[in-house]
Coordinates of C-alpha atoms in Angstrom, one line a residue:
X257 CA -17.2 121.7 169.9
X258 CA -16.6 120.8 166.5
X259 CA -17.1 123.6 164.0
X260 CA -18.6 122.8 160.7
X261 CA -19.4 125.1 157.6
X262 CA -22.7 123.9 157.1
X263 CA -25.6 121.9 159.8
X264 CA -27.6 119.7 157.4
X265 CA -31.3 119.9 159.2
X266 CA -33.4 116.8 158.8
X267 CA -37.3 116.9 160.2
X268 CA -38.6 113.3 160.6
X269 CA -41.5 111.4 161.9
X270 CA -41.2 108.1 160.3
X271 CA -38.2 107.7 160.9
X272 CA -38.0 104.8 158.6
X273 CA -36.0 103.2 155.3
X274 CA -36.0 106.3 154.0
X275 CA -34.5 107.8 156.2
X276 CA -31.9 106.1 156.4
X277 CA -31.4 106.3 152.7
X278 CA -31.6 109.9 152.8
X279 CA -28.7 110.1 155.4
X280 CA -26.5 107.9 153.7
X281 CA -26.6 109.9 150.8
X282 CA -25.1 112.4 152.6
X283 CA -22.3 110.4 153.2
X284 CA -21.4 110.5 149.6
X285 CA -21.2 114.1 149.8
X286 CA -18.3 116.2 147.8
X287 CA -18.1 118.5 150.5
X288 CA -17.0 117.4 153.8
X289 CA -17.5 120.3 156.0
X290 CA -20.8 119.6 157.3
X291 CA -22.6 118.0 160.1
X292 CA -25.7 116.4 160.4
X293 CA -29.0 116.8 163.1
X294 CA -32.0 113.9 162.1
X295 CA -35.0 116.1 164.9
X296 CA -36.9 113.0 165.8
X297 CA -40.5 114.1 165.9
X298 CA -42.0 110.2 166.1
X299 CA -42.2 110.8 169.9
X300 CA -41.0 107.5 170.1
X301 CA -37.4 107.0 169.6
X302 CA -37.7 105.7 166.1
X303 CA -34.9 107.3 164.8
X304 CA -32.2 105.9 167.5
X305 CA -33.8 102.5 168.0
X306 CA -34.0 102.1 164.5
X307 CA -31.4 102.9 163.1
X308 CA -32.2 104.8 160.3
X309 CA -29.5 107.8 161.4
X310 CA -26.2 106.2 160.7
X311 CA -23.4 108.8 162.0
X312 CA -25.7 111.2 162.7
X313 CA -26.6 113.9 165.8
X314 CA -29.9 113.1 166.8
X315 CA -32.6 115.3 168.7
X316 CA -35.9 113.2 170.5
X317 CA -39.0 115.5 171.1
X318 CA -41.4 113.7 173.2
X319 CA -44.2 115.0 170.7
X320 CA -45.2 115.6 166.9
X321 CA -43.7 119.7 167.0
X322 CA -43.6 120.0 163.4
X323 CA -41.2 120.8 160.9
X324 CA -40.2 124.3 161.3
X325 CA -40.0 123.9 165.0
X326 CA -37.5 121.2 164.5
X327 CA -35.4 123.0 161.9
X328 CA -35.3 126.0 164.7
X329 CA -33.9 122.9 166.7
X330 CA -31.2 122.1 164.8
X331 CA -30.2 125.4 164.1
X332 CA -30.1 126.6 167.1
X333 CA -27.8 123.3 168.6
X334 CA -25.8 124.5 166.0
X335 CA -23.0 127.5 165.5
X336 CA -22.4 126.6 161.5
X337 CA -22.6 129.9 159.4
X338 CA -25.3 127.6 156.8
X339 CA -28.2 125.4 157.2
X340 CA -28.8 123.2 154.9
X341 CA -32.8 121.9 155.0
X342 CA -33.5 117.9 153.7
X343 CA -36.8 116.4 153.7
X344 CA -36.1 112.7 155.4
X345 CA -37.4 111.4 152.3
X346 CA -35.3 113.1 149.8
X347 CA -31.7 111.8 148.7
X348 CA -29.3 114.4 147.8
X349 CA -26.8 114.2 144.5
X350 CA -23.5 114.2 145.9
X351 CA -22.4 117.7 144.4
X352 CA -25.8 118.6 146.5
X353 CA -24.5 120.8 149.2
X354 CA -20.8 122.1 147.5
X355 CA -23.2 123.6 144.8
X356 CA -25.4 125.2 147.2
X357 CA -22.6 126.6 149.5
X358 CA -20.3 127.7 146.2
X359 CA -23.9 129.9 145.3
X360 CA -24.3 131.8 148.5
X361 CA -20.4 131.5 148.9
X362 CA -20.3 133.9 145.6
X363 CA -23.7 136.3 147.1
X364 CA -23.5 137.3 150.3
X365 CA -26.6 139.4 149.7
X366 CA -28.4 136.1 149.1
X367 CA -29.7 134.3 152.0
X368 CA -31.4 131.7 150.8
X369 CA -30.3 128.8 147.7
X370 CA -32.9 126.7 146.3
X371 CA -32.0 123.3 144.8
X372 CA -33.2 121.4 142.0
X373 CA -35.3 119.1 143.6
X374 CA -36.5 116.4 141.2
X375 CA -39.5 113.7 141.6
X376 CA -37.9 110.5 143.0
X377 CA -37.6 108.2 139.7
X378 CA -39.1 109.6 137.4
X379 CA -38.4 112.2 134.6
X380 CA -39.9 115.5 136.2
X381 CA -38.7 117.9 138.6
X382 CA -40.7 118.5 142.2
X383 CA -39.3 122.4 142.4
X384 CA -36.6 125.0 141.3
X385 CA -37.4 127.2 144.0
X386 CA -40.7 128.6 144.6
X387 CA -44.3 130.5 143.2
X388 CA -47.0 132.5 145.2
X389 CA -50.6 133.5 143.5
X390 CA -52.4 136.6 144.5
X391 CA -54.5 135.0 147.3
X392 CA -51.3 133.4 148.9
X393 CA -50.9 130.3 148.1
X394 CA -47.6 129.1 146.7
X395 CA -46.6 126.0 144.9
X396 CA -43.2 124.8 143.6
X397 CA -41.5 126.5 140.4
X398 CA -41.5 124.1 137.8
X399 CA -43.5 121.5 139.4
X400 CA -43.7 118.2 136.9
X401 CA -41.5 120.0 134.6
X402 CA -37.7 118.8 132.7
X403 CA -34.7 119.9 134.4
X404 CA -33.1 121.0 131.5
X405 CA -36.3 123.8 131.3
X406 CA -34.2 125.8 134.2
X407 CA -30.5 125.1 133.2
X408 CA -28.8 128.1 134.8
X409 CA -28.0 130.0 138.2
X410 CA -30.4 132.2 138.5
X411 CA -32.2 134.1 141.1
X412 CA -35.2 132.9 142.7
X413 CA -37.9 134.1 145.0
X414 CA -37.7 131.4 147.7
X415 CA -36.6 128.0 148.2
X416 CA -38.9 124.9 148.7
X417 CA -38.0 124.0 152.4
X418 CA -37.6 119.8 151.2
X419 CA -34.5 120.9 150.0
X420 CA -32.8 124.4 150.6
X421 CA -29.8 126.4 152.3
X422 CA -30.2 129.7 154.5
X423 CA -27.5 131.9 155.6
X424 CA -26.8 132.1 160.0
X425 CA -26.8 135.7 159.7
X426 CA -30.2 135.9 157.8
X427 CA -32.3 133.7 160.1
X428 CA -31.1 135.3 163.2
X429 CA -32.1 139.0 161.5
X430 CA -35.6 137.8 160.8
X431 CA -35.9 134.9 163.2
X432 CA -35.9 131.2 161.4
X433 CA -39.3 129.2 160.7
X434 CA -42.4 130.2 162.4
X435 CA -43.0 127.3 165.0
X436 CA -47.1 127.8 165.0
X437 CA -47.1 126.7 160.7
X438 CA -46.5 122.9 161.9
X439 CA -47.0 121.6 158.8
X440 CA -46.7 123.3 154.8
X441 CA -46.2 127.0 154.1
X442 CA -43.7 127.4 156.6
X443 CA -40.8 128.3 153.8
X444 CA -43.3 130.3 151.9
X445 CA -43.7 132.8 155.3
X446 CA -40.0 132.3 156.0
X447 CA -38.7 133.1 152.6
X448 CA -41.3 136.2 152.4
X449 CA -39.9 137.8 155.4
X450 CA -36.6 137.4 154.2
X451 CA -37.6 139.1 151.0
X452 CA -38.8 141.9 153.2
X453 CA -35.6 142.4 154.9
X454 CA -34.2 142.4 151.5
X455 CA -32.0 139.1 150.8
X456 CA -32.1 137.8 147.9
X457 CA -32.4 133.8 146.8
X458 CA -30.4 132.1 144.5
X459 CA -31.3 128.5 142.1
X460 CA -28.2 126.4 141.9
X461 CA -29.5 123.6 139.1
X462 CA -26.4 121.6 140.1
X463 CA -27.9 121.0 143.3
X464 CA -29.8 117.6 142.8
X465 CA -32.0 116.1 145.4
X466 CA -34.2 113.6 144.3
X467 CA -37.7 113.7 146.6
X468 CA -40.3 111.1 147.4
X469 CA -43.4 113.5 147.0
X470 CA -45.3 113.9 150.5
X471 CA -44.4 110.8 151.7
X472 CA -45.1 111.9 154.8
X473 CA -48.7 113.5 154.6
X474 CA -49.6 112.1 151.2
X475 CA -50.4 114.1 148.1
X476 CA -54.1 114.9 149.1
X477 CA -54.8 114.0 152.7
X478 CA -56.7 116.2 154.6
X479 CA -54.2 117.5 157.5
X480 CA -52.6 118.6 154.6
X481 CA -56.2 120.2 153.0
X482 CA -56.4 122.1 156.6
X483 CA -52.5 123.3 157.2
X484 CA -51.8 124.8 153.7
X485 CA -55.5 126.7 153.5
X486 CA -55.2 127.8 157.2
X487 CA -51.1 128.7 156.4
X488 CA -51.7 130.5 153.3
X489 CA -54.2 132.8 155.3
X490 CA -51.4 133.2 158.4
X491 CA -48.7 134.0 154.8
X492 CA -51.3 136.5 153.4
X493 CA -51.9 138.3 157.2
X494 CA -48.3 138.7 158.2
X495 CA -46.4 138.9 154.3
X496 CA -48.4 140.8 151.9
X497 CA -49.2 144.6 151.7
X498 CA -52.5 146.0 152.4
X499 CA -53.9 147.0 149.2
X500 CA -52.6 142.9 148.3
X501 CA -54.4 141.5 151.4
X502 CA -58.2 143.6 150.8
X503 CA -58.2 141.9 147.2
X504 CA -56.8 138.5 148.3
X505 CA -60.6 137.2 149.7
X506 CA -61.6 137.3 145.9
X507 CA -58.2 136.2 144.6
X508 CA -59.4 133.1 146.8
X509 CA -62.5 133.2 145.5
X510 CA -61.6 132.7 141.7
X511 CA -59.3 130.0 143.1
X512 CA -61.6 127.4 144.6
X513 CA -64.1 128.1 141.4
X514 CA -61.3 127.0 139.3
X515 CA -60.4 124.0 141.9
X516 CA -64.0 123.4 141.4
X517 CA -64.1 123.3 137.8
X518 CA -61.0 121.0 137.2
X519 CA -62.3 118.8 140.4
X520 CA -65.6 117.7 138.1
X521 CA -63.3 117.4 135.3
X522 CA -61.4 114.8 137.2
X523 CA -57.9 116.9 137.9
X524 CA -56.1 118.9 140.3
X525 CA -55.6 118.7 144.0
X526 CA -59.3 118.5 144.2
X527 CA -60.2 115.6 142.2
X528 CA -57.2 113.7 143.9
X529 CA -58.7 114.5 147.3
X530 CA -61.9 113.0 146.2
X531 CA -60.3 110.6 144.4
X532 CA -57.9 109.0 148.0
X533 CA -61.6 108.6 149.6
X534 CA -62.5 112.3 150.8
X535 CA -66.2 114.0 150.1
X536 CA -65.8 116.9 148.5
X537 CA -68.1 119.0 151.2
X538 CA -65.1 118.3 153.7
X539 CA -62.5 120.8 151.8
X540 CA -65.9 123.6 152.3
X541 CA -65.5 122.6 156.3
X542 CA -61.3 122.9 156.1
X543 CA -61.5 126.1 154.4
X544 CA -64.3 127.2 157.2
X545 CA -61.9 126.1 160.0
X546 CA -58.5 127.5 158.2
X547 CA -60.9 130.9 158.3
X548 CA -61.8 130.1 162.4
X549 CA -57.9 130.0 163.1
X550 CA -56.8 133.0 161.8
X551 CA -59.4 134.8 164.0
X552 CA -58.1 133.0 166.8
X553 CA -54.4 133.6 165.9
X554 CA -54.8 137.6 164.8
X555 CA -53.5 139.8 167.1
X556 CA -50.1 137.3 167.2
X557 CA -50.3 138.0 163.3
X558 CA -50.8 141.5 163.1
X559 CA -47.5 141.6 165.7
X560 CA -46.0 139.9 163.8
X561 CA -46.6 141.6 160.9
X562 CA -45.7 144.7 162.6
X563 CA -42.7 143.4 162.7
X564 CA -41.7 142.5 159.8
X565 CA -43.1 146.0 158.3
X566 CA -40.5 148.0 161.0
X567 CA -37.1 146.3 160.1
X568 CA -38.1 146.2 156.3
X569 CA -35.9 147.0 153.7
X570 CA -37.7 147.2 150.8
X571 CA -41.1 149.0 150.2
X572 CA -44.6 147.8 150.0
X573 CA -44.4 148.4 145.7
X574 CA -41.0 146.7 145.5
X575 CA -42.8 143.5 147.3
X576 CA -45.4 143.6 144.5
X577 CA -43.3 143.7 141.9
X578 CA -41.3 140.9 143.7
X579 CA -44.7 138.7 143.9
X580 CA -45.1 140.0 140.5
X581 CA -42.5 138.9 138.7
X582 CA -42.5 135.0 140.7
X583 CA -46.2 134.8 140.2
X584 CA -48.3 131.8 139.3
X585 CA -51.6 132.1 138.4
X586 CA -54.6 131.1 139.8
X587 CA -56.2 128.6 137.8
X588 CA -52.2 127.1 137.1
X589 CA -52.8 126.6 141.4
X590 CA -55.8 124.9 140.9
X591 CA -55.1 122.5 138.0
X592 CA -51.5 121.1 139.7

């Protein structure tokens, strides 16, 4: 088996022309020591049948296992020191892999690297790393701002899973993505677990990717509303220090209030949810379902929390300072 420096994992559900565009862009990378593994979650072998993954190794799943599980499959099928993760609706610029590898090669304490992810065909950013709010919500750093606002290489909290690179040794230590998240926030959970284990994250502004934002699940779809809320709670229980965990319900209430405020003004995710034909009361139902799911998964989540603390290399006080230095306000979360 040929060993590569980098494995690029691309989970896909639609396996359509966007996937082909993504894979073909990788063929233009200046860094050549890599392989591409497409994990087809369509259950219909669409990537192979449609011919939308030219030159890539394809792993076929009978059902949709979710984003994190698909990336884990690619990781287990590879031997590369670095795993790059790319959404199937993303187009990497030619220097993308070279910039990510170059950043991690210079810092042995860095286990993650964030790309400069731009909104496809627009002037603004999708992400330059990620931020976390006091209730466990996460959002892309710099979303909607200009790329020039984030021009320098620096430390970030953790990368967006839409276009990231991870060190194999870090993934082996912290356990990779949590399969049970299924969709959304799995990059938040992995990033925070890695932070507890003492790993740093870098932001590489030269690693440019253009992303068709929320191509698969929509910008404000019911499935997104449920999984974002449920997985926010999973992140809290697993990763937040006890003091922050106790305070998080009050923070969540504040965010819900801001969602209501901006929704009445026709702004923010709550307004987009209603604009796409979903009744406002359905949002409340998804919140209730999400909290019920946490109760069902409570014992497992608590065991995972204890495992994270057992291998922690930083204290809760350091973690709190880390979150404060890479935080987003609850009002800002609701307005985006």
